[in-house]
Coordinates of N, CA and C and ligand atoms in Angstrom, one line a residue:
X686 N -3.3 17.1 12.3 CA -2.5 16.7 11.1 C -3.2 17.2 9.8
X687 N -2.4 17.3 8.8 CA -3.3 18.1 7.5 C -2.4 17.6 7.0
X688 N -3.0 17.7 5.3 CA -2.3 17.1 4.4 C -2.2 17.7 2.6
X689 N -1.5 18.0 1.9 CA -1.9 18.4 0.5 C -2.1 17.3 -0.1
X690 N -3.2 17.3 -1.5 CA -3.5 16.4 -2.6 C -3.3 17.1 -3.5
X691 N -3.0 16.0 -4.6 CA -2.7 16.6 -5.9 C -4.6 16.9 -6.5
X692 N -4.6 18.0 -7.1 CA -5.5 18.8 -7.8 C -5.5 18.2 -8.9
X693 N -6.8 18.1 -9.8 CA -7.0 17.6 -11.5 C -7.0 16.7 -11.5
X694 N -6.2 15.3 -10.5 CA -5.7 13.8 -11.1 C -6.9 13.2 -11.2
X695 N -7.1 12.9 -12.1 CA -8.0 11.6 -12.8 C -7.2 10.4 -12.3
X696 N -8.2 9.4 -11.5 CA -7.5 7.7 -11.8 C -8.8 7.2 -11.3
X697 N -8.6 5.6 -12.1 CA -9.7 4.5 -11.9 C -8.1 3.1 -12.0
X698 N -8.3 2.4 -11.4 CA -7.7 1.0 -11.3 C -7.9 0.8 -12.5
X699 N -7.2 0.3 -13.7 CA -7.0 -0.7 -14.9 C -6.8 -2.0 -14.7
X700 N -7.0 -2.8 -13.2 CA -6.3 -3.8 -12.8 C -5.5 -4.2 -14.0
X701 N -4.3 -3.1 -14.5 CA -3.1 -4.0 -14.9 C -2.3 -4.8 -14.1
X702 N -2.2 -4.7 -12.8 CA -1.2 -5.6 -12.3 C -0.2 -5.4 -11.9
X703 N 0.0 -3.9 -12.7 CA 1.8 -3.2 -12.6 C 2.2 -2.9 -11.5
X704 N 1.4 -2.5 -10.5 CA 2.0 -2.3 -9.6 C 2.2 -3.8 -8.4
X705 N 1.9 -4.6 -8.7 CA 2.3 -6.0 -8.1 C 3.4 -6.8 -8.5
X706 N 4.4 -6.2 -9.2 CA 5.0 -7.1 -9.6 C 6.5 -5.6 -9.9
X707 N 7.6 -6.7 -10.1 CA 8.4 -6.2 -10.6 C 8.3 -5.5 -12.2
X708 N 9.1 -3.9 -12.9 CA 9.0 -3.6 -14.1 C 10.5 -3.5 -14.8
X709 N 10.8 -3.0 -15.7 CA 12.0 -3.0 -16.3 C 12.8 -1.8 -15.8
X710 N 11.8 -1.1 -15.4 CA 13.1 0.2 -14.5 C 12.2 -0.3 -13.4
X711 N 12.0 -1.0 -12.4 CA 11.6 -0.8 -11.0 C 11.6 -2.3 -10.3
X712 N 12.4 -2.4 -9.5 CA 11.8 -3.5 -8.5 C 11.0 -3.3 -7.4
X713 N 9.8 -3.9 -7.2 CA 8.9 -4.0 -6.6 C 8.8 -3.8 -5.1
X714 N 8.8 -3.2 -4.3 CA 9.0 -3.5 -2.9 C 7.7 -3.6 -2.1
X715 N 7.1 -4.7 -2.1 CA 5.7 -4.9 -1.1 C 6.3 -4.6 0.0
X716 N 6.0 -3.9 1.0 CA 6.4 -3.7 2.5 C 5.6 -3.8 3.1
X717 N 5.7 -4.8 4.1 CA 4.6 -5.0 5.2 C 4.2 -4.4 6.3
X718 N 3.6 -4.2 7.1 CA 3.5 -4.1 8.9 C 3.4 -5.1 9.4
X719 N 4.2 -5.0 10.4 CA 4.2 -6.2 11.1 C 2.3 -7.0 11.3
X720 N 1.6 -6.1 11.7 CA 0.0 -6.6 11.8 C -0.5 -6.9 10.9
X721 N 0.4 -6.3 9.5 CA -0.6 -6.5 8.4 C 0.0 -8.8 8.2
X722 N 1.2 -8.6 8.3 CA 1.7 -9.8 8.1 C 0.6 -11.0 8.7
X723 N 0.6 -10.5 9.8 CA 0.6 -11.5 10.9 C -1.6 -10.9 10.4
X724 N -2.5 -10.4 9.6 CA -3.7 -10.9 9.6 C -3.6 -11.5 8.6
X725 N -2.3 -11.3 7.7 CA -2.7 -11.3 6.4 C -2.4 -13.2 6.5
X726 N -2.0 -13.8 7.4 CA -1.1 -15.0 8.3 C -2.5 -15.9 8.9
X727 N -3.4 -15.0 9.1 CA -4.4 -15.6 10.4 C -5.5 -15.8 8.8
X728 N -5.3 -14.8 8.2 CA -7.1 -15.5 7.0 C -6.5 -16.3 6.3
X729 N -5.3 -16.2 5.9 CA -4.5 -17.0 4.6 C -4.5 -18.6 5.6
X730 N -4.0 -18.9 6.8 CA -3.7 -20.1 7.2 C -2.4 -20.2 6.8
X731 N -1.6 -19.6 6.4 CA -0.4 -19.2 5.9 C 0.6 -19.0 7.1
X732 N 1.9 -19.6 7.3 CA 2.9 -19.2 7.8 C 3.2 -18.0 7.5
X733 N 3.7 -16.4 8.1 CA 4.3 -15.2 7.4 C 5.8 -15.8 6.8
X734 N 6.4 -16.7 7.1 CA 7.6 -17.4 6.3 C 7.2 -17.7 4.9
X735 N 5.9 -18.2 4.7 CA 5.6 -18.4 3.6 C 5.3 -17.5 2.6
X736 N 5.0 -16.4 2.8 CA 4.7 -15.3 1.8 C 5.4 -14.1 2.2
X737 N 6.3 -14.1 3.1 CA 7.0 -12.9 3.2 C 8.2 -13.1 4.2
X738 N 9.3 -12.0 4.4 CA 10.4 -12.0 4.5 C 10.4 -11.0 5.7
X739 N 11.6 -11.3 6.6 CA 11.8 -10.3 7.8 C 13.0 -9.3 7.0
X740 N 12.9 -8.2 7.5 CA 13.5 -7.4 6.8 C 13.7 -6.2 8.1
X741 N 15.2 -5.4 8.0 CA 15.6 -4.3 9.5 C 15.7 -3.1 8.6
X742 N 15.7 -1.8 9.0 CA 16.0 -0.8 8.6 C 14.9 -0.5 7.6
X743 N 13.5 -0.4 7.8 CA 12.6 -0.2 6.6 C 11.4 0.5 7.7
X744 N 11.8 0.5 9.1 CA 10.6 1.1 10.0 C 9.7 2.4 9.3
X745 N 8.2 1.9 9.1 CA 7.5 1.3 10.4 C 7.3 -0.3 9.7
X746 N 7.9 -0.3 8.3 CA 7.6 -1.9 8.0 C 8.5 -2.6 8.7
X747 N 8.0 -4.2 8.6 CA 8.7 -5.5 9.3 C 9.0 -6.4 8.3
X748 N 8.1 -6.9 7.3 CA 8.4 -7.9 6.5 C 8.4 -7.0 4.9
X749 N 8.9 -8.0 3.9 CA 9.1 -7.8 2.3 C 7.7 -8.7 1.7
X750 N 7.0 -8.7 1.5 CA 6.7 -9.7 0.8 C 6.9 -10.5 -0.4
X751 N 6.9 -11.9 -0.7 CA 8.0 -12.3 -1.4 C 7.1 -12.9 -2.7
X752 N 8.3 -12.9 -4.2 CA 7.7 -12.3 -5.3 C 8.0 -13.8 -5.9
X753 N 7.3 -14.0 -6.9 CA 7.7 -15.6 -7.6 C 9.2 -15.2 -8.6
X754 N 9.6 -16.0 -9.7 CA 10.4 -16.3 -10.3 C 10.5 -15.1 -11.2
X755 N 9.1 -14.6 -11.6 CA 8.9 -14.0 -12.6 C 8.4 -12.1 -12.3
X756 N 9.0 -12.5 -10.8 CA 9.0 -11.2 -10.0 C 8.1 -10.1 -10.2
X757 N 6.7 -11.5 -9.6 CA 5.2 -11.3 -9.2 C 5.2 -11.4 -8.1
X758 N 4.1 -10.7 -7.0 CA 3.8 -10.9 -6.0 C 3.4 -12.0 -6.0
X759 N 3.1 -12.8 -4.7 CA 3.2 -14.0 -4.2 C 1.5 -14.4 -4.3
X760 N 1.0 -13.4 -3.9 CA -0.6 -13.4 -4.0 C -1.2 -12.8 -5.1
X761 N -0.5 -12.5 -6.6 CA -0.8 -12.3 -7.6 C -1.4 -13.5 -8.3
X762 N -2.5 -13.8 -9.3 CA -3.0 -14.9 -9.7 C -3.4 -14.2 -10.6
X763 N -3.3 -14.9 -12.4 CA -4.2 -14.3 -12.9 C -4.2 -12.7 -13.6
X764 N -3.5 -12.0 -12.7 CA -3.2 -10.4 -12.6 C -4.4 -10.0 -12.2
X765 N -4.7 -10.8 -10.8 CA -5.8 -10.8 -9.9 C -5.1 -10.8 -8.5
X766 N -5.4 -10.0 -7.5 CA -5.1 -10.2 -6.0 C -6.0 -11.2 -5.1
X767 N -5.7 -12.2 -4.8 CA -5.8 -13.1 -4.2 C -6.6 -13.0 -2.9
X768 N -5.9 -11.5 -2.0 CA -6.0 -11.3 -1.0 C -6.2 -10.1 -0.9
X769 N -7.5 -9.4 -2.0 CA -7.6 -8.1 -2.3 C -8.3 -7.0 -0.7
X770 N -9.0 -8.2 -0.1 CA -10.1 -7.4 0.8 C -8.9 -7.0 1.9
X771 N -7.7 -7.9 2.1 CA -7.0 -7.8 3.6 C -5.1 -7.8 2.4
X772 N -5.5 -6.7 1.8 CA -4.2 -6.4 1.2 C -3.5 -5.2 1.8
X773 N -1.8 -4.8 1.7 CA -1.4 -4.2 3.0 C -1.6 -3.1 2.5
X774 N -1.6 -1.8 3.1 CA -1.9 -0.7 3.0 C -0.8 -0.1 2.0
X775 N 0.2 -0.5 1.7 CA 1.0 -0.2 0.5 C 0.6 -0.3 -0.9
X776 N -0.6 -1.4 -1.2 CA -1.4 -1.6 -1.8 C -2.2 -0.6 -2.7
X777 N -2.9 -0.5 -1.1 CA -4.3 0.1 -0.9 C -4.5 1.8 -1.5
X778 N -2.7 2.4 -0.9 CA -2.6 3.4 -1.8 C -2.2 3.5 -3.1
X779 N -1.7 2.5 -4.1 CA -0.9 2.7 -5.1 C -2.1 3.2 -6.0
X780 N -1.8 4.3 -7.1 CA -0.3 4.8 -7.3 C -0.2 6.0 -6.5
X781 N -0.7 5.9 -5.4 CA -0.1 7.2 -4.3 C 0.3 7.1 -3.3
X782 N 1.8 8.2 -2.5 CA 2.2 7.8 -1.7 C 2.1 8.9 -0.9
X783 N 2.2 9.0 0.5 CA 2.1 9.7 1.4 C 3.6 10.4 2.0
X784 N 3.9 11.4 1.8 CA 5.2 11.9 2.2 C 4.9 13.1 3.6
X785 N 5.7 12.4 4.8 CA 5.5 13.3 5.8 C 6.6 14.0 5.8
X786 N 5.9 15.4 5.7 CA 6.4 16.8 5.2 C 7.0 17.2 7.1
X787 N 6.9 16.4 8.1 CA 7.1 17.3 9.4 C 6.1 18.0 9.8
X788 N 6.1 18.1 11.3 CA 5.4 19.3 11.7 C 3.8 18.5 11.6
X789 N 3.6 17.4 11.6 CA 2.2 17.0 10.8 C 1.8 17.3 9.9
X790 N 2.6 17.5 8.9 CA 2.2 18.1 7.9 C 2.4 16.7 6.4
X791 N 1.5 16.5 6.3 CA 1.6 15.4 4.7 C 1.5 16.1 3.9
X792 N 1.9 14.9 2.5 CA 1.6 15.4 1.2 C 1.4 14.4 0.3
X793 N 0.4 14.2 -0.5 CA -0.1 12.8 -1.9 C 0.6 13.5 -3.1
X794 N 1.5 12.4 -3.1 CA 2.3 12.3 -4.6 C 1.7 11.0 -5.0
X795 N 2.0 10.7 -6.3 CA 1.5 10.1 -7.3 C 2.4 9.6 -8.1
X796 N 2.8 8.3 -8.9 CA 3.2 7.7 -10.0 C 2.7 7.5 -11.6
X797 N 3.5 8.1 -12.3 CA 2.5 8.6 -13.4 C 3.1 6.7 -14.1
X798 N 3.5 6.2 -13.4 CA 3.7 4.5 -13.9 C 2.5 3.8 -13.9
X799 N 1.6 4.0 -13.0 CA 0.6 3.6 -12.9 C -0.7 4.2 -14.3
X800 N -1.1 2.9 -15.1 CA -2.1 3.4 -16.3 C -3.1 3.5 -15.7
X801 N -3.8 3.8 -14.5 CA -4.7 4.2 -14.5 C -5.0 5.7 -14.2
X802 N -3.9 6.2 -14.2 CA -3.5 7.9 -13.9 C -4.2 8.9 -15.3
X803 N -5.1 9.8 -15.0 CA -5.4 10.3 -16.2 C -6.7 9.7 -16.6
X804 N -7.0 8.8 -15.8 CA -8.8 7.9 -16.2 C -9.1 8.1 -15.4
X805 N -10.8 7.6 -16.0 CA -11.3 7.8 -14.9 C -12.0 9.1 -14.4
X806 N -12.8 9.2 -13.2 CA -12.8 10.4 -12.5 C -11.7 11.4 -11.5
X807 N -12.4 12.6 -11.5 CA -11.4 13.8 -11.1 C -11.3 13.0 -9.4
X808 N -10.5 13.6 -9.2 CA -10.0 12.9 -7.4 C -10.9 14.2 -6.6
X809 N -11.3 13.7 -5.7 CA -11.9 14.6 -4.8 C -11.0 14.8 -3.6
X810 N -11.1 15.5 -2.6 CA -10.5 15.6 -1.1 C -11.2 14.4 -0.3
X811 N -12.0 13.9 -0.6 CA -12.6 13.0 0.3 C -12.0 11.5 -0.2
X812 N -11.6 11.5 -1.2 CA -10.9 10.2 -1.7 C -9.3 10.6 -0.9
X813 N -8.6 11.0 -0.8 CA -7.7 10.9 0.5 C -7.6 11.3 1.4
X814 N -8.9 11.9 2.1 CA -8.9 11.8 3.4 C -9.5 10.2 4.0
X815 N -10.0 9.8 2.9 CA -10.2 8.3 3.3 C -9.1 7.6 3.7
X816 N -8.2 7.6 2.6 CA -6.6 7.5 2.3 C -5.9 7.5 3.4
X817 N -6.4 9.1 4.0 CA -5.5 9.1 5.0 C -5.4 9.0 6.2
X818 N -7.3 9.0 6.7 CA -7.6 8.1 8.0 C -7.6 6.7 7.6
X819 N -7.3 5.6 6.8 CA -7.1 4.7 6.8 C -5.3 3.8 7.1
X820 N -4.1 5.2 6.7 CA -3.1 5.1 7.0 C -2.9 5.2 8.5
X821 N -3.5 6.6 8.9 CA -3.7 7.0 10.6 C -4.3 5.6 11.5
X822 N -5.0 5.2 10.9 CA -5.6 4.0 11.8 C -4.9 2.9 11.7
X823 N -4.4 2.4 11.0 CA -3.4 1.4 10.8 C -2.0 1.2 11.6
X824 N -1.6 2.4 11.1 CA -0.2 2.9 11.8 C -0.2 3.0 13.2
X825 N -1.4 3.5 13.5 CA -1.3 3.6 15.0 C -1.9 2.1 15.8
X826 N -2.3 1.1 15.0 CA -2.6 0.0 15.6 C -1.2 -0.7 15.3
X827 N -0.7 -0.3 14.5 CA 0.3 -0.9 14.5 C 1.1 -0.8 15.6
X828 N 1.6 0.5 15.9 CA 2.1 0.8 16.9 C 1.9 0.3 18.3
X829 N 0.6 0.4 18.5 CA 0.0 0.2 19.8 C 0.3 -1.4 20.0
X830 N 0.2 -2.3 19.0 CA 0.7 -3.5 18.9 C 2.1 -3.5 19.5
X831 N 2.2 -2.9 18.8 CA 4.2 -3.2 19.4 C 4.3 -2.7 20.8
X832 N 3.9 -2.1 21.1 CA 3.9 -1.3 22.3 C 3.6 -2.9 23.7
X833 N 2.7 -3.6 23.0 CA 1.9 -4.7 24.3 C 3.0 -5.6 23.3
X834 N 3.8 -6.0 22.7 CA 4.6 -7.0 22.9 C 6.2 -7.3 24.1
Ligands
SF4_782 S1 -1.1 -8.1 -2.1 FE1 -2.4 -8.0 -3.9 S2 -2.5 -5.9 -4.5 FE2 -0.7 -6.2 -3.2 S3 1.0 -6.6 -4.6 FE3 0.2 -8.6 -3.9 S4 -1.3 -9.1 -5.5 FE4 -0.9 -6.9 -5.7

């Protein structure tokens, strides 16, 4: 598998928060994996009813996770993550997303919504290949999960 990154991007986290929550052009979509739900269920002591939603047609996700009144994430506090260490891999990439080009072939796109874009230090190749063995290892536990149900 191989993958393209974007070249030059500067980013550092601003923990603004923007990307946890709903904005005035975007609704929010946390998407789960089913395993993320269900650890994120086992540290919290949390029902997955309680913080998140079953949802079809979104494979390889299973749940939504669900937003307060003011269309914040549910584990938003503060404009602080709650559940920063075991947050879902949708997370973990923002503001980047992973587009499978076919063939094994990826590509890292980016959101210039995100203020931390342009800070910060230059991106190396090793900052998404982290990225991207950390999606690979997930995905495929995921899978493998489903596979023994
Ligand atoms: S899980 Fe944490 S990082 Fe992800 S949207 Fe919720 S508060 Fe933000």
């Amino acid at each position: 598998m191989s993958f393209e990154y974007p070249k030059h991007v500067r980013f550092v986290c601003k923990r603004c928060a923007i990307c946890c929550g709903d904005t005035e052009e975007k609704v929010r979509q946390i998407l789960l994996l089913r395993i993320e739900a269900e650890y994120i269920s086992r540290k919290t002591s949390k029902s997955i009813g309680g913080f998140a939603e079953k949802i079809e047609g979104f494979k390889p996700y299973a749940y939504l996770m669900k937003k307060t009144r003011e269309g914040k994430c549910i584990f938003l506090k503060d404009n602080l993550c709650t559940i920063y260490e075991i947050r879902p891999l949708i997370c973990r990439f923002y503001p980047f997303q992973l587009e499978n080009k076919g063939n094994n072939k990826f590509a890292f796109t980016y959101t210039n919504e995100c203020s931390g874009i342009g800070k910060g230090p230059q991106l190396k190749k090793k900052f998404f290949e982290n990225l991207f063995k950390e999606s690979a290892r997930i995905m495929t536990a995921n899978e493998e999960d489903a596979r023994c149900q």
